[in-house]
Structures are given as C-alpha cells and as structure tokens.
Amino acid sequence: MKNERIRPLTEDELLNACRSKADAGSTFVDTNLADERRKVTEYYLGQRPYQAREGGSKFVSQDVYLSVETMKAEIVETFGAGSNIVTFSPQNDDDVPLAKQSTAYCEYVVHRQNRGLEVFQDVVHDGLTNRVGLAKVYWDRREIIEEYSFENITQEQAIRLLMNPQFRLKGKPTITQSEDGTVLLSGEVEEITDASQVVIEPIPPEEFIKTGRSRYLDKADYLAHRYRCTLGDLVDDGYDADLVYSITGSDDDLAMDAEKLQREEETTSGFLNDEDNVDEAGRMVTVYESYIRIDFEGTGRRQLWKVVHVGEVLLEKQKVNDHPFVAYVPQPIPHTFYGNNFAARTIQHANTKTVLARAVIEQAVDATNPRWMVARGGVANPRELIDNRRGGVVNVRSLTDSVAPLPSTNINPFVPQVIQMVDSDREDTTGISRLSQGLDKKALSHQNSQGLVQQLTENSQGRTKIIARNFALQFVSQLYLKVYQLAIENETEEKIVEIAGSFVRATPSQWRSRRDVAVDMTLGYGARDQAVEELLVADKALSEKQARWYGDKQSYNVWKRAMEIKGWKNIQEIITDPDTLPPPEPNPLQKAELDEKLKNIDVAERQMALRERQVEREDSRKDAELAIRRIDTLQGIKLKSAEQARKDRETDNRIDIGLAELDLAIEAQVNASPENTRLTAIASPNS
C-alpha cells in the first residue's frame, strides 16, 4: 500500500524549498565565514593592523600577502599548461588511443578555451584565503550571429541559400520582377554559427551556498550559485521574456554584499551604481541556480533537480545527473567540508611583526627628530623651534640650559631576535621556508653541493607538496572528469587534437564514460628535473649493457617521456619515432665492401650451379647408358625367349603331326583290303 504522505510536489513547494535552504545557507555563511573572509582580505591587502595612534607609524607587515602569494605561485606554476598532470587511464588495449585523445581534448578545453591558468590562480587564491576555492563547469550554448543582405536573386538561388541550416531569413523579403518577367528577391539573412563549449568559471565565495553537514559536494542536500545579471542576459539565455520582465526590482540580494564591495573598493570610487533605470533590460537582479535533492515526482526517492529562480519567479526546473561545482580545500579538516584557513593562520604573525616594526621605526624617528625640553622663557620665539627649518635660527636665553632633548628609552635589543622568532614560527605554521624561496644564505653556501641544496629544499617543502597534491586530486582530476562528461553529452562536432606533436581527429560523442583519471604526483621544487635525470641515466645505462631488449624504440619512449615531464610541446618536431624512419643507408665503404662480397658470392654460386649442372648431365648420361644396357639385356633375353618358344612350338607341332599320322595309319590299316595289308606305314615327309 502506497504511503499517503508520499506525493508529487507542486512548483510552488519546490520553489519554497529552494528559497528556504538558500536563506539557511546564506545565514550560516554570513554568521560564521563572512567576517573571517573580510578580515583576511583586509590583512592580505595591507589594510590591517590599523594605525595605533595619530601620527604613529603606518607600517604593516605583509606576512599574510607573502604567505598566500608564495604558496599560490608554487602550486599554480606546477599545474600550468603543458605540465601533463592529469591523464585518462585506458580501460583495455583498444582504449589506449581514445584515452590519449580524451586527455588532449580536456587539456585543450581547460587551457585554451577557458584560460586554465587564470582559473587555477583564482581557485587556489580563494582556497588559501577563504577555506575553499570553487569553480563551476557547465556547457554554455551560444551562437554567433552575423547579418548579410542579398539583392535581386532568383527564387532558386534563394531556396539554395535558405536550405543551408546556418542561414535564417530575417524579416520578409522584397519581391520585384525583371524585364523578362523573372521574379527577384531582396532581403537580409542571418548566419548562425554554433559556438557552444565547456565553460569553467571561478565562483566568488559569497556567491556559493551549501547546506547540510555532508563533507562532499556530491552528497550535499542543497547547493546553489547566486549571481547578478541583467534581465536582458536572462532573455539571451533562452528564458521567456514575459516571465523575466515580471521580476520585481527588489530581487537583488548581492547588490550590497559586504565582501563584494570590499573586494572592489580599491578599484571603484564610492558606491558604484551599475543599474540603468532607463533601460529595463539592463536592470540587475540576483539569480539563484539551485541544485536540490528532493522527491519532487512523488516516487519515494530523492533525486537531484536544477532549479533556477529569481525571488518568487521560477525560471527553470529540470532533473539532472550531477551538479557543476568543483571544490578545492587546501588544508582539509576530517569529516567537514570547510577546512582550515591558511591565510588566517598568519594574521598573528603579521600583528606581532607590525607592532615590533612600528616600535623600531618610531624609535628611529624620535632619535632622528627628538622632542625638546625648553626652560620657561628659555626660547625667545618658540615657533622658531617648532618649525624645525633646516639652517634656521633659534634665539635662546642661554646656550647651556635653555634647550635640551627630551630623554627617550632605547630600543629593546631583543626586538630583532623576536622578529626572527616570529618569522621562524610563520615558516613552521605555513610550511613555506626561506630555503624553498632561495633566501637562506647558509644553505646556499658554496660549500654545499647542488644535490645537498636540492635535498634540503625538498625536505622543507613537505607541506607545500601535500597542498599541491590536494589541488591535483580534489580539483584538477574532478575538473577533467566533468569536462570529459560534458563533451560526451554535448559535443557533436569532430575536433582535431594534438597528441605528441601529431594532429588526430576526435569525436567526443563516441567516447565511453569514465570514472577514473591518473594524477602525476611529480610535484614540488626540482621533482621534475630529478625525474628527467633519472630517466636519462637509465637510458644511458640500458643502451650500453642491454642492447638485446633495449633498442631505439625504447630509448625514444624514454626521451619522449622526459620531454613530456618538462612540458615540451611538438615533440615530433624534435625527435622522430623510429617506427616511421626509413631503413638507414649503409656507409659507402661498407657498401662497396658488401657489394664486392655479394659479387664474389654470386660468382661462387654460379660456379657451383655450373658444376651442379655438369654433374647432373654426367649423371643423366650414365643413367641413359645404364638404361640402354638394361634395354639391350632385356631385348636379348626377350629374343632368346622367343627363339626357345619357337622351338618348343615346332617340337610340339612335330609331335602333333606324328600322332596324327599314327592315327591315320592305324585307321588305314584297319580299313585296308587284304591286298594292301603289306603296307604297314606311311612315310612322313617330316621323317
């Protein structure tokens, strides 16, 4: 039986749920994080600590600024374009070329279409100063429209023109008729070019809202990006114009946001009114792009919905598979989303050094231009002493006791040591040492070898490497996965990407879904140089001793990998794949010697063939003679056999004749008359 409490929600209920969670998230941010972020920004900009007293020193220690900029420089330089930090792992042998194509495509999207270096700078800066840095990755559907006019073309020409899907007729064409009666058309067309692409946009911290206690964005109940834009921008994004212009003028929550105003106060004078009341399309409003997990359809399962609204006006709702946000937390705290604030940890050092430095400066100023003790009536005109003009004259009553400098305390001799102690503590807190910045003269002494200096530098950068690896795993890898997924879902055109200096055609819509990437952990000062050196040493050793299973192809792969680690482009222009090379031409002397040997071998083979033919002919002759003798012998035997057979037949014939004659004689004797009885035999002619 279905639970009656499970039911579909109305659009108003969905909108109210988003607004309620947005208000709760904004309250949490304003209460717990906004003050801290504003304070850090003031220290980063050198606005605090404030001046202690009127006329005192205004010196401000830049510990917060230096710590943030040093850490940011080390991280961003590591992940600059061409560093090949992230690669897609092939899932089988057939997937290797597609994995390379997808890696090159995402590299192109991040660093060419979206200025990846600037995105990384903004996200790292926000992460170091605001606990978390955020970026939004989405598919931006955009068109480039250019207008053209046509005059006096035939209907067939107009039809061929408009059959092109990139051209669209603007307005109604003018119809005229030529002298021969042909119908001619004139008018204007728009050429529409699809310029849609993946957009990576850093999000200011005050524009992001998250509710719930989940540590990861993928499991959050509610995420939102609130931003300011004009009503005309909303219409350009495809929202209904009547619905957009029904938005009231009070729906602009970010217009007076304190963090936004603080960030822009150095570049704007006073309150900047960016609204144009004359142009309604230019009126600014605050848009909430919410991603809420809710059972809107009444199925009993919560699903992720994208809801775009301005105040009480719902512009869009649709069910989505994923949110567009990628987060970077430099110093995470277990089981929480927001980590430590890197910059806030250095505020105490900035305060301490500022107080000490101001004391030293004011002491030096007082020593250079001290205050004076003047005996009553000791100076005829006190203004002459107050003006302190160079070369000026001061009339005094007495040269010995009328005027004397006011005694002041000497500077504490331990102040320099305290400042050094504060610097050392800041290094321990941030993990940024003077050695890693090349400022430690003791470590950089000529007595220390380059290897020792590099080892000391790497040892001093342990915490920096962890922060950089967090950026690689938390932000860059997830950024590439989202870019890849958006390309599969939306990129319909064929792209040409560069892989190892060769240009390959890629069709993102035919790629398979991926959930894993490989992250190169060769990070930090000198780590890449060390990796390249190890590869080249291995290549040299293997080339000398393992020629059987280490050839030109393996050596080429090693050098190619070394160049990729260094971030070189167009490797094919520097070294050539051995598989594409023609066979090497031999040395002329060696070729002549080889030709001579081949010629001698050819002569020897011919002589051998001649001797073999002679032997074959001799063998054939002997075989023929033997055959003849055998034939003669057989013929002789046959003749003898025939003669003997003839004789045997003659003998048998005589016997037969004799027997026949005997029978005749007997018969004749029996039948003969008495007078003839004296004849007793017949003389045979053969007897």
XYZ file of C-alpha atoms in Angstrom:
687
model
C 0.000 0.000 0.000
C 1.381 3.349 -1.002
C 2.131 5.816 1.756
C -0.267 8.750 1.503
C 2.451 11.137 2.643
C 4.476 10.368 -0.489
C 3.063 12.609 -3.200
C 4.319 14.817 -6.025
C 5.191 18.381 -5.095
C 3.926 21.496 -6.773
C 6.223 24.063 -8.358
C 5.479 26.478 -5.527
C 6.531 23.878 -2.954
C 9.721 23.198 -4.897
C 10.476 26.920 -5.111
C 9.788 27.441 -1.402
C 12.095 24.542 -0.505
C 14.917 26.097 -2.534
C 14.369 29.557 -1.060
C 14.273 28.174 2.481
C 17.541 26.289 2.065
C 19.153 29.266 0.331
C 18.242 31.529 3.255
C 19.603 28.986 5.761
C 22.850 28.607 3.826
C 23.283 32.364 3.455
C 22.739 32.849 7.180
C 25.408 30.267 8.005
C 27.895 31.901 5.639
C 27.199 35.421 6.891
C 27.405 34.330 10.529
C 30.414 32.021 10.528
C 32.570 32.679 7.477
C 31.931 36.151 6.070
C 33.619 38.059 8.917
C 36.676 35.821 8.746
C 36.968 36.260 4.986
C 36.654 40.040 5.215
C 39.302 40.142 7.930
C 41.708 38.009 5.894
C 41.126 40.202 2.846
C 41.998 43.326 4.833
C 45.260 41.770 6.018
C 46.025 40.487 2.512
C 45.530 43.987 1.078
C 47.719 45.504 3.806
C 44.896 47.497 5.406
C 45.339 45.983 8.874
C 46.537 46.300 11.622
C 45.141 49.803 11.750
C 47.250 52.777 12.775
C 47.639 52.669 16.581
C 47.649 56.446 17.165
C 47.550 59.661 15.266
C 50.972 60.464 13.890
C 52.294 56.980 14.574
C 53.877 54.641 12.037
C 51.592 53.183 9.352
C 53.873 50.262 8.592
C 52.020 46.960 8.027
C 53.809 43.617 7.885
C 52.924 41.727 4.689
C 53.099 38.236 6.196
C 49.613 37.293 5.010
C 50.237 38.568 1.491
C 53.660 36.923 1.195
C 52.454 33.577 2.544
C 49.467 33.449 0.201
C 51.344 34.598 -2.892
C 54.309 32.284 -2.307
C 52.110 29.235 -1.839
C 49.925 30.232 -4.786
C 52.932 30.676 -7.063
C 54.332 27.242 -6.234
C 51.007 25.487 -6.837
C 49.930 27.339 -9.989
C 53.362 27.026 -11.610
C 53.176 23.273 -11.130
C 49.816 22.995 -12.868
C 50.479 25.380 -15.732
C 49.639 24.479 -19.319
C 51.720 21.634 -20.706
C 52.521 20.041 -17.378
C 50.500 16.876 -18.198
C 49.488 16.412 -14.587
C 46.232 14.572 -15.364
C 45.771 11.744 -17.877
C 42.869 9.399 -18.516
C 43.711 5.760 -17.836
C 42.880 3.302 -20.653
C 40.486 0.529 -19.638
C 41.875 -2.013 -22.130
C 44.287 -2.244 -25.074
C 41.715 -0.916 -27.540
C 41.071 2.097 -25.309
C 44.656 3.435 -25.407
C 44.220 5.829 -28.396
C 40.855 7.079 -27.094
C 42.376 7.739 -23.662
C 45.101 9.847 -25.290
C 42.533 11.712 -27.387
C 40.331 12.483 -24.394
C 43.324 13.703 -22.365
C 44.435 16.018 -25.179
C 40.871 17.281 -25.684
C 40.393 18.128 -21.995
C 43.808 19.809 -21.943
C 42.682 21.934 -24.896
C 39.362 22.850 -23.238
C 40.931 23.765 -19.901
C 43.987 25.701 -21.047
C 42.939 27.180 -24.407
C 39.207 27.667 -24.386
C 38.982 28.695 -20.723
C 42.333 30.234 -19.705
C 43.080 27.452 -17.294
C 45.987 29.248 -15.649
C 43.752 32.134 -14.550
C 41.115 29.695 -13.308
C 43.735 27.866 -11.246
C 45.028 31.153 -9.811
C 41.572 32.268 -8.682
C 40.620 28.897 -7.206
C 43.924 28.488 -5.357
C 43.711 32.053 -4.030
C 40.173 31.503 -2.745
C 41.201 28.214 -1.188
C 44.120 29.772 0.677
C 42.209 32.830 1.900
C 38.617 31.542 2.213
C 39.000 27.892 3.292
C 37.641 26.606 -0.026
C 38.055 27.531 -3.691
C 35.243 26.766 -6.120
C 34.684 26.617 -9.863
C 31.606 25.965 -11.946
C 31.854 23.738 -15.040
C 28.953 23.791 -17.474
C 28.060 23.588 -21.163
C 27.350 27.055 -22.494
C 25.053 27.043 -25.510
C 25.894 30.124 -27.528
C 25.509 31.302 -31.096
C 27.404 33.827 -33.191
C 25.012 35.693 -35.498
C 26.214 37.716 -38.480
C 23.839 39.602 -40.780
C 24.123 39.649 -44.581
C 21.945 41.205 -47.285
C 21.043 39.838 -50.712
C 19.628 41.725 -53.675
C 17.849 40.656 -56.842
C 18.395 36.913 -56.639
C 16.124 34.334 -58.207
C 13.808 32.054 -56.302
C 16.076 29.071 -56.985
C 19.073 30.939 -55.565
C 17.077 31.976 -52.502
C 15.945 28.392 -51.909
C 19.525 27.089 -52.155
C 20.635 29.795 -49.714
C 17.953 29.037 -47.144
C 18.449 25.271 -47.414
C 21.710 25.810 -45.559
C 20.811 25.293 -41.867
C 23.264 28.027 -40.860
C 21.259 30.733 -42.639
C 17.976 32.150 -41.406
C 15.770 34.666 -43.176
C 15.382 37.948 -41.328
C 12.097 39.652 -41.989
C 10.072 39.415 -45.158
C 11.979 39.686 -48.461
C 11.133 42.282 -51.102
C 9.787 40.850 -54.356
C 10.466 42.549 -57.705
C 10.166 41.492 -61.313
C 12.777 41.871 -64.025
C 12.113 42.993 -67.611
C 11.894 39.392 -68.809
C 9.359 38.536 -66.114
C 11.741 36.730 -63.712
C 10.808 37.085 -60.039
C 13.684 38.561 -57.997
C 14.060 38.641 -54.215
C 15.931 41.042 -51.929
C 16.308 40.971 -48.160
C 18.512 40.061 -45.206
C 19.660 36.754 -43.723
C 21.414 35.804 -40.512
C 24.309 33.345 -40.482
C 24.177 31.366 -37.237
C 27.374 29.683 -36.084
C 27.233 27.292 -33.150
C 29.895 28.414 -30.656
C 28.810 26.220 -27.748
C 31.587 24.984 -25.499
C 32.534 23.930 -21.986
C 32.920 26.933 -19.676
C 34.975 26.880 -16.469
C 34.102 29.786 -14.204
C 35.623 30.513 -10.770
C 32.956 31.326 -8.182
C 33.472 34.078 -5.569
C 32.975 32.658 -2.069
C 29.975 34.867 -1.269
C 28.109 33.517 -4.331
C 28.244 29.853 -3.255
C 25.752 28.303 -0.839
C 25.868 24.842 0.705
C 23.602 23.399 3.371
C 23.841 20.216 5.393
C 26.710 18.520 7.186
C 27.975 16.366 4.311
C 31.691 16.597 3.668
C 31.453 16.107 -0.098
C 29.531 18.132 -2.644
C 28.175 15.004 -4.338
C 26.172 14.135 -1.217
C 25.018 17.623 -0.242
C 21.287 18.234 0.120
C 21.447 21.688 -1.406
C 23.999 23.591 -3.469
C 23.482 26.930 -5.136
C 25.268 29.552 -7.155
C 23.785 33.009 -6.759
C 24.986 35.642 -9.183
C 23.996 39.013 -10.571
C 22.994 39.530 -14.169
C 20.689 41.736 -16.205
C 17.199 40.890 -17.353
C 18.489 41.039 -20.905
C 21.045 38.347 -20.090
C 18.264 36.064 -18.866
C 16.368 36.569 -22.115
C 19.537 35.782 -24.082
C 19.861 32.571 -22.075
C 16.543 31.425 -23.506
C 14.109 32.215 -20.696
C 10.639 33.505 -21.524
C 10.734 37.297 -21.866
C 7.317 37.849 -20.257
C 8.356 35.759 -17.273
C 11.704 37.543 -16.978
C 10.251 41.054 -17.050
C 7.767 40.129 -14.342
C 10.667 40.108 -11.855
C 10.430 42.984 -9.388
C 13.236 45.423 -8.662
C 13.746 44.214 -5.083
C 15.175 40.825 -6.100
C 18.864 41.766 -5.915
C 20.369 40.290 -2.745
C 24.011 40.686 -3.820
C 23.848 44.363 -4.730
C 25.225 45.471 -1.361
C 27.164 42.374 -0.324
C 29.963 43.436 2.038
C 32.566 41.014 0.673
C 31.931 42.062 -2.905
C 32.156 45.757 -2.054
C 35.333 45.223 -0.039
C 36.980 43.397 -2.931
C 36.133 46.182 -5.365
C 36.707 49.233 -3.163
C 40.298 49.743 -4.348
C 39.244 49.887 -7.996
C 35.954 51.773 -7.644
C 35.286 55.187 -6.162
C 32.428 55.282 -3.691
C 29.236 53.338 -4.264
C 29.081 52.018 -7.797
C 25.563 52.032 -9.162
C 25.610 49.590 -12.078
C 21.901 49.765 -12.824
C 20.379 51.688 -15.694
C 16.841 52.655 -14.782
C 16.154 53.885 -18.303
C 16.930 50.501 -19.873
C 14.756 47.820 -18.294
C 16.816 45.105 -19.986
C 19.866 46.375 -18.114
C 18.298 46.104 -14.661
C 20.369 43.884 -12.358
C 18.851 41.002 -10.387
C 20.255 38.155 -8.272
C 19.711 34.742 -9.848
C 19.735 31.559 -7.759
C 20.837 28.451 -9.649
C 19.978 25.748 -7.118
C 20.719 22.023 -7.078
C 18.460 20.357 -4.538
C 17.917 16.701 -3.661
C 14.172 16.288 -3.290
C 11.360 13.865 -4.127
C 9.562 16.209 -6.498
C 7.783 13.489 -8.519
C 6.483 11.554 -5.502
C 8.373 8.319 -6.233
C 9.738 7.903 -2.724
C 13.295 8.572 -3.886
C 15.152 11.852 -3.703
C 16.673 12.975 -6.979
C 18.828 15.925 -7.989
C 16.913 18.829 -9.506
C 18.219 22.023 -11.038
C 16.011 24.976 -10.137
C 16.667 28.499 -11.458
C 14.702 31.279 -9.814
C 14.815 34.990 -9.078
C 12.918 35.799 -5.926
C 9.488 34.219 -6.292
C 9.744 33.763 -10.068
C 10.616 30.221 -11.176
C 12.523 30.303 -14.467
C 13.580 26.685 -14.915
C 13.369 23.262 -13.324
C 14.847 20.038 -14.656
C 16.151 16.743 -13.340
C 19.927 16.410 -13.731
C 22.538 13.735 -13.097
C 25.216 15.875 -11.497
C 25.978 19.338 -10.184
C 28.524 21.620 -11.943
C 30.718 22.512 -8.940
C 34.329 21.532 -8.231
C 35.891 22.415 -4.869
C 39.448 22.745 -3.565
C 40.232 22.671 0.164
C 43.995 23.247 0.702
C 44.048 22.173 4.356
C 41.108 19.830 4.928
C 39.760 19.004 8.366
C 38.500 15.417 8.725
C 34.736 14.908 8.434
C 33.961 18.522 7.468
C 33.635 20.313 4.149
C 35.321 23.577 5.102
C 38.979 23.158 6.037
C 41.463 25.420 7.788
C 42.005 28.979 6.643
C 45.633 29.075 5.522
C 45.895 32.862 5.461
C 44.184 33.362 8.831
C 46.955 31.351 10.492
C 49.458 34.075 9.614
C 47.464 37.033 10.976
C 49.035 36.711 14.421
C 52.498 36.891 12.873
C 51.527 39.978 10.900
C 50.204 41.658 14.059
C 53.313 40.859 16.098
C 55.778 41.961 13.428
C 53.773 45.101 12.741
C 53.863 46.167 16.411
C 57.597 45.463 16.721
C 58.463 47.091 13.421
C 56.400 50.182 14.226
C 58.185 50.480 17.584
C 61.583 50.325 15.887
C 60.530 52.830 13.234
C 59.051 55.273 15.724
C 62.155 54.948 17.917
C 64.348 55.734 14.919
C 62.151 58.709 14.029
C 62.278 60.002 17.584
C 66.058 59.607 17.643
C 66.409 61.500 14.368
C 63.919 64.212 15.240
C 63.599 64.165 19.056
C 61.245 66.145 21.238
C 62.803 69.051 23.200
C 62.752 70.295 26.767
C 62.644 74.088 26.929
C 63.115 76.026 30.134
C 60.399 78.542 30.819
C 61.381 81.636 28.885
C 64.454 79.892 27.506
C 63.408 80.493 23.868
C 62.543 83.942 22.697
C 60.216 82.709 19.912
C 59.012 79.071 20.399
C 57.799 78.896 16.786
C 61.397 79.013 15.606
C 61.994 75.730 17.449
C 58.711 74.147 16.353
C 59.152 74.920 12.646
C 62.406 72.923 12.603
C 63.624 74.598 9.418
C 66.921 73.396 8.029
C 69.521 76.108 8.659
C 67.015 78.088 10.723
C 67.976 80.293 13.683
C 66.575 79.762 17.201
C 67.027 82.560 19.723
C 67.674 81.131 23.209
C 68.310 82.820 26.563
C 71.243 80.597 27.439
C 73.402 78.264 25.357
C 73.790 75.751 28.194
C 70.458 75.246 29.891
C 67.717 76.840 27.781
C 67.027 73.836 25.449
C 67.781 70.117 25.834
C 66.495 66.950 24.054
C 63.794 65.047 25.910
C 65.261 61.730 27.141
C 63.798 58.625 25.433
C 64.136 54.941 26.112
C 66.458 52.892 23.927
C 65.134 50.189 21.662
C 64.988 46.763 23.257
C 67.987 44.744 21.973
C 65.848 41.609 21.782
C 63.454 43.057 19.193
C 65.423 41.672 16.167
C 65.551 38.269 17.819
C 61.817 38.360 18.449
C 61.180 39.259 14.804
C 63.344 36.309 13.707
C 61.437 34.079 16.103
C 58.142 35.238 14.598
C 59.444 34.558 11.084
C 60.549 31.089 12.143
C 57.153 30.394 13.681
C 55.438 31.570 10.488
C 57.586 29.154 8.479
C 56.557 26.334 10.796
C 52.904 27.336 10.501
C 52.716 27.727 6.722
C 55.383 25.248 5.642
C 56.987 27.943 3.460
C 60.644 28.232 4.405
C 63.267 30.735 3.354
C 65.206 27.829 1.889
C 62.409 26.963 -0.531
C 62.352 30.612 -1.645
C 66.119 30.710 -2.177
C 66.621 33.186 0.680
C 68.639 31.044 3.109
C 72.246 32.177 2.626
C 73.613 29.469 4.900
C 72.068 26.659 2.895
C 73.061 28.283 -0.405
C 76.713 28.456 0.577
C 79.321 27.392 -1.982
C 80.410 24.705 0.450
C 77.157 22.802 -0.096
C 76.713 20.784 -3.262
C 73.791 21.253 -5.618
C 72.400 17.875 -4.604
C 72.513 18.781 -0.918
C 70.776 22.111 -1.545
C 68.092 20.373 -3.596
C 67.598 17.749 -0.897
C 67.275 20.415 1.796
C 64.802 22.319 -0.365
C 62.651 19.255 -0.988
C 62.668 18.379 2.707
C 61.450 21.890 3.530
C 58.546 21.609 1.068
C 56.710 18.642 2.516
C 53.600 20.606 3.487
C 53.580 22.508 0.207
C 53.578 19.228 -1.706
C 50.595 17.996 0.278
C 48.654 21.178 -0.521
C 49.585 20.799 -4.200
C 48.517 17.160 -4.239
C 45.218 18.113 -2.654
C 44.730 20.515 -5.558
C 45.524 17.745 -8.057
C 43.227 15.153 -6.507
C 40.371 17.352 -5.306
C 40.146 19.902 -8.087
C 42.093 19.163 -11.278
C 41.141 15.496 -11.629
C 37.457 16.190 -10.926
C 37.559 19.163 -13.288
C 38.826 16.955 -16.122
C 36.152 14.344 -15.433
C 33.386 16.955 -15.628
C 34.825 18.426 -18.833
C 35.010 14.925 -20.319
C 31.425 14.090 -19.372
C 30.100 17.371 -20.774
C 31.944 16.706 -24.036
C 30.357 13.261 -24.361
C 26.862 14.627 -23.716
C 27.002 17.806 -25.811
C 29.923 17.902 -28.272
C 28.575 16.747 -31.636
C 31.246 18.120 -33.950
C 34.533 16.455 -34.757
C 37.559 18.020 -33.078
C 41.234 17.980 -34.043
C 43.530 17.438 -31.067
C 47.307 17.295 -30.817
C 48.881 14.138 -29.400
C 52.677 14.065 -29.098
C 53.066 16.518 -31.983
C 50.588 14.735 -34.280
C 47.086 16.010 -35.014
C 44.295 13.461 -34.633
C 40.571 13.735 -35.351
C 38.433 13.006 -32.303
C 34.678 12.610 -31.896
C 33.809 13.094 -28.193
C 30.243 11.821 -28.601
C 31.638 8.360 -29.414
C 33.811 8.119 -26.316
C 32.894 5.859 -23.428
C 32.111 7.079 -19.938
C 34.996 7.268 -17.476
C 35.173 7.498 -13.741
C 38.912 7.480 -13.075
C 41.920 9.548 -14.008
C 45.618 9.176 -13.277
C 47.298 12.073 -11.484
C 51.039 12.645 -11.824
C 52.492 13.122 -8.351
C 55.828 14.505 -9.578
C 55.244 17.802 -7.798
C 57.419 20.276 -5.978
C 60.664 22.110 -6.431
C 63.138 20.119 -8.556
C 60.993 16.963 -8.596
C 60.503 17.106 -12.354
C 64.169 17.751 -13.021
C 65.050 14.807 -10.821
C 62.582 12.545 -12.640
C 64.022 13.585 -16.014
C 67.563 12.998 -14.793
C 66.658 9.505 -13.582
C 65.134 8.649 -16.961
C 68.195 9.815 -18.888
C 70.573 7.941 -16.578
C 68.532 4.777 -17.056
C 68.561 5.289 -20.830
C 72.332 5.595 -20.890
C 72.862 2.523 -18.715
C 70.443 0.342 -20.666
C 71.778 1.476 -24.039
C 75.271 0.315 -23.100
C 74.507 -3.026 -21.453
C 71.109 -4.289 -22.579
C 71.148 -3.969 -26.348
C 69.171 -7.191 -26.829
C 65.944 -5.993 -25.223
C 66.515 -2.202 -25.163
C 66.537 -0.725 -28.639
C 65.809 2.505 -30.472
C 62.067 2.348 -29.790
C 62.560 2.003 -26.029
C 65.114 4.827 -25.996
C 62.710 7.017 -27.974
C 59.951 6.368 -25.414
C 62.274 7.374 -22.557
C 63.264 10.670 -24.212
C 59.651 11.359 -25.145
C 58.556 10.823 -21.547
C 61.335 13.113 -20.287
C 60.228 15.898 -22.637
C 56.597 15.470 -21.591
C 57.580 15.816 -17.921
C 59.367 19.067 -18.761
C 56.215 20.290 -20.512
C 57.629 20.476 -24.043
C 55.215 20.688 -26.952
C 55.504 19.352 -30.519
C 57.890 16.584 -29.544
C 57.676 15.113 -33.054
C 59.494 18.202 -34.360
C 62.456 17.423 -32.102
C 62.734 13.638 -32.209
C 61.231 11.173 -34.672
C 59.551 7.898 -33.885
C 61.873 5.086 -35.067
C 58.879 3.209 -36.496
C 58.372 5.986 -39.055
C 62.007 6.182 -40.183
C 63.212 4.558 -43.458
C 65.940 1.896 -43.199
C 69.339 3.520 -42.568
C 71.673 3.908 -45.545
C 74.962 1.960 -45.189
C 78.411 3.537 -45.118
C 79.861 3.938 -48.681
C 82.999 1.934 -47.846
C 80.979 -0.705 -46.119
C 78.543 -0.686 -49.026
C 81.389 -1.193 -51.544
C 82.847 -3.979 -49.434
C 79.425 -5.538 -49.117
C 78.850 -5.261 -52.885
C 82.212 -6.977 -53.529
C 81.326 -9.762 -51.158
C 77.927 -10.128 -52.755
C 79.578 -10.245 -56.197
C 82.009 -12.958 -55.076
C 79.170 -14.866 -53.539
C 77.234 -14.540 -56.792
C 80.219 -15.844 -58.854
C 80.719 -18.723 -56.450
C 77.020 -19.522 -56.610
C 77.137 -19.507 -60.412
C 80.202 -21.764 -60.480
C 78.545 -24.075 -58.023
C 75.412 -24.091 -60.178
C 77.517 -24.846 -63.286
C 79.256 -27.720 -61.548
C 75.936 -28.993 -60.328
C 74.563 -28.869 -63.881
C 77.652 -30.718 -65.207
C 77.276 -33.361 -62.555
C 73.601 -33.591 -63.367
C 74.397 -34.016 -67.097
C 77.025 -36.695 -66.327
C 74.601 -38.460 -64.074
C 71.964 -38.219 -66.776
C 74.363 -39.685 -69.382
C 75.301 -42.561 -67.108
C 71.673 -43.174 -66.336
C 70.892 -43.192 -70.065
C 73.708 -45.663 -70.817
C 72.586 -47.872 -67.969
C 69.060 -47.716 -69.284
C 70.255 -48.635 -72.781
C 72.196 -51.587 -71.417
C 69.200 -52.673 -69.480
C 67.063 -52.378 -72.592
C 69.579 -54.365 -74.652
C 69.760 -57.028 -72.000
C 66.016 -57.196 -71.817
C 65.766 -57.370 -75.610
C 68.367 -60.176 -75.709
C 66.504 -62.078 -73.077
C 63.300 -61.467 -74.966
C 64.816 -62.742 -78.252
C 66.146 -65.836 -76.580
C 62.818 -66.434 -75.007
C 61.114 -66.018 -78.390
C 63.535 -68.467 -80.106
C 63.050 -71.052 -77.423
C 59.342 -70.603 -77.678
C 59.524 -71.087 -81.437
C 61.492 -74.258 -80.991
C 59.081 -75.520 -78.412
C 56.210 -74.826 -80.750
C 57.975 -76.669 -83.599
C 58.594 -79.654 -81.343
C 55.019 -79.703 -80.241
C 53.951 -79.383 -83.867
C 56.020 -82.400 -84.930
C 54.652 -84.398 -82.085
C 51.128 -83.493 -83.043
C 51.803 -84.363 -86.677
C 53.364 -87.677 -85.724
C 50.428 -88.602 -83.575
C 48.057 -87.634 -86.324
C 49.931 -89.728 -88.872
C 49.932 -92.631 -86.463
C 46.210 -92.411 -86.070
C 45.771 -92.251 -89.814
C 47.994 -95.248 -90.309
C 46.121 -97.283 -87.778
C 42.829 -96.315 -89.287
C 44.069 -97.136 -92.778
C 45.311 -100.490 -91.745
C 42.049 -101.374 -90.189
C 40.069 -100.361 -93.223
C 42.511 -101.640 -95.911
C 41.802 -104.580 -98.257
C 43.719 -107.671 -97.850
C 45.790 -106.978 -100.887
C 47.048 -103.919 -99.297
C 47.887 -105.337 -95.922
C 51.501 -105.419 -96.743
C 51.567 -101.603 -96.374
C 52.425 -101.129 -92.808
C 53.230 -97.467 -92.521
C 53.151 -94.114 -94.174
C 56.363 -92.394 -94.839
C 56.014 -88.903 -93.442
C 57.623 -86.039 -95.250
C 58.938 -84.814 -91.922
C 60.686 -88.084 -91.183
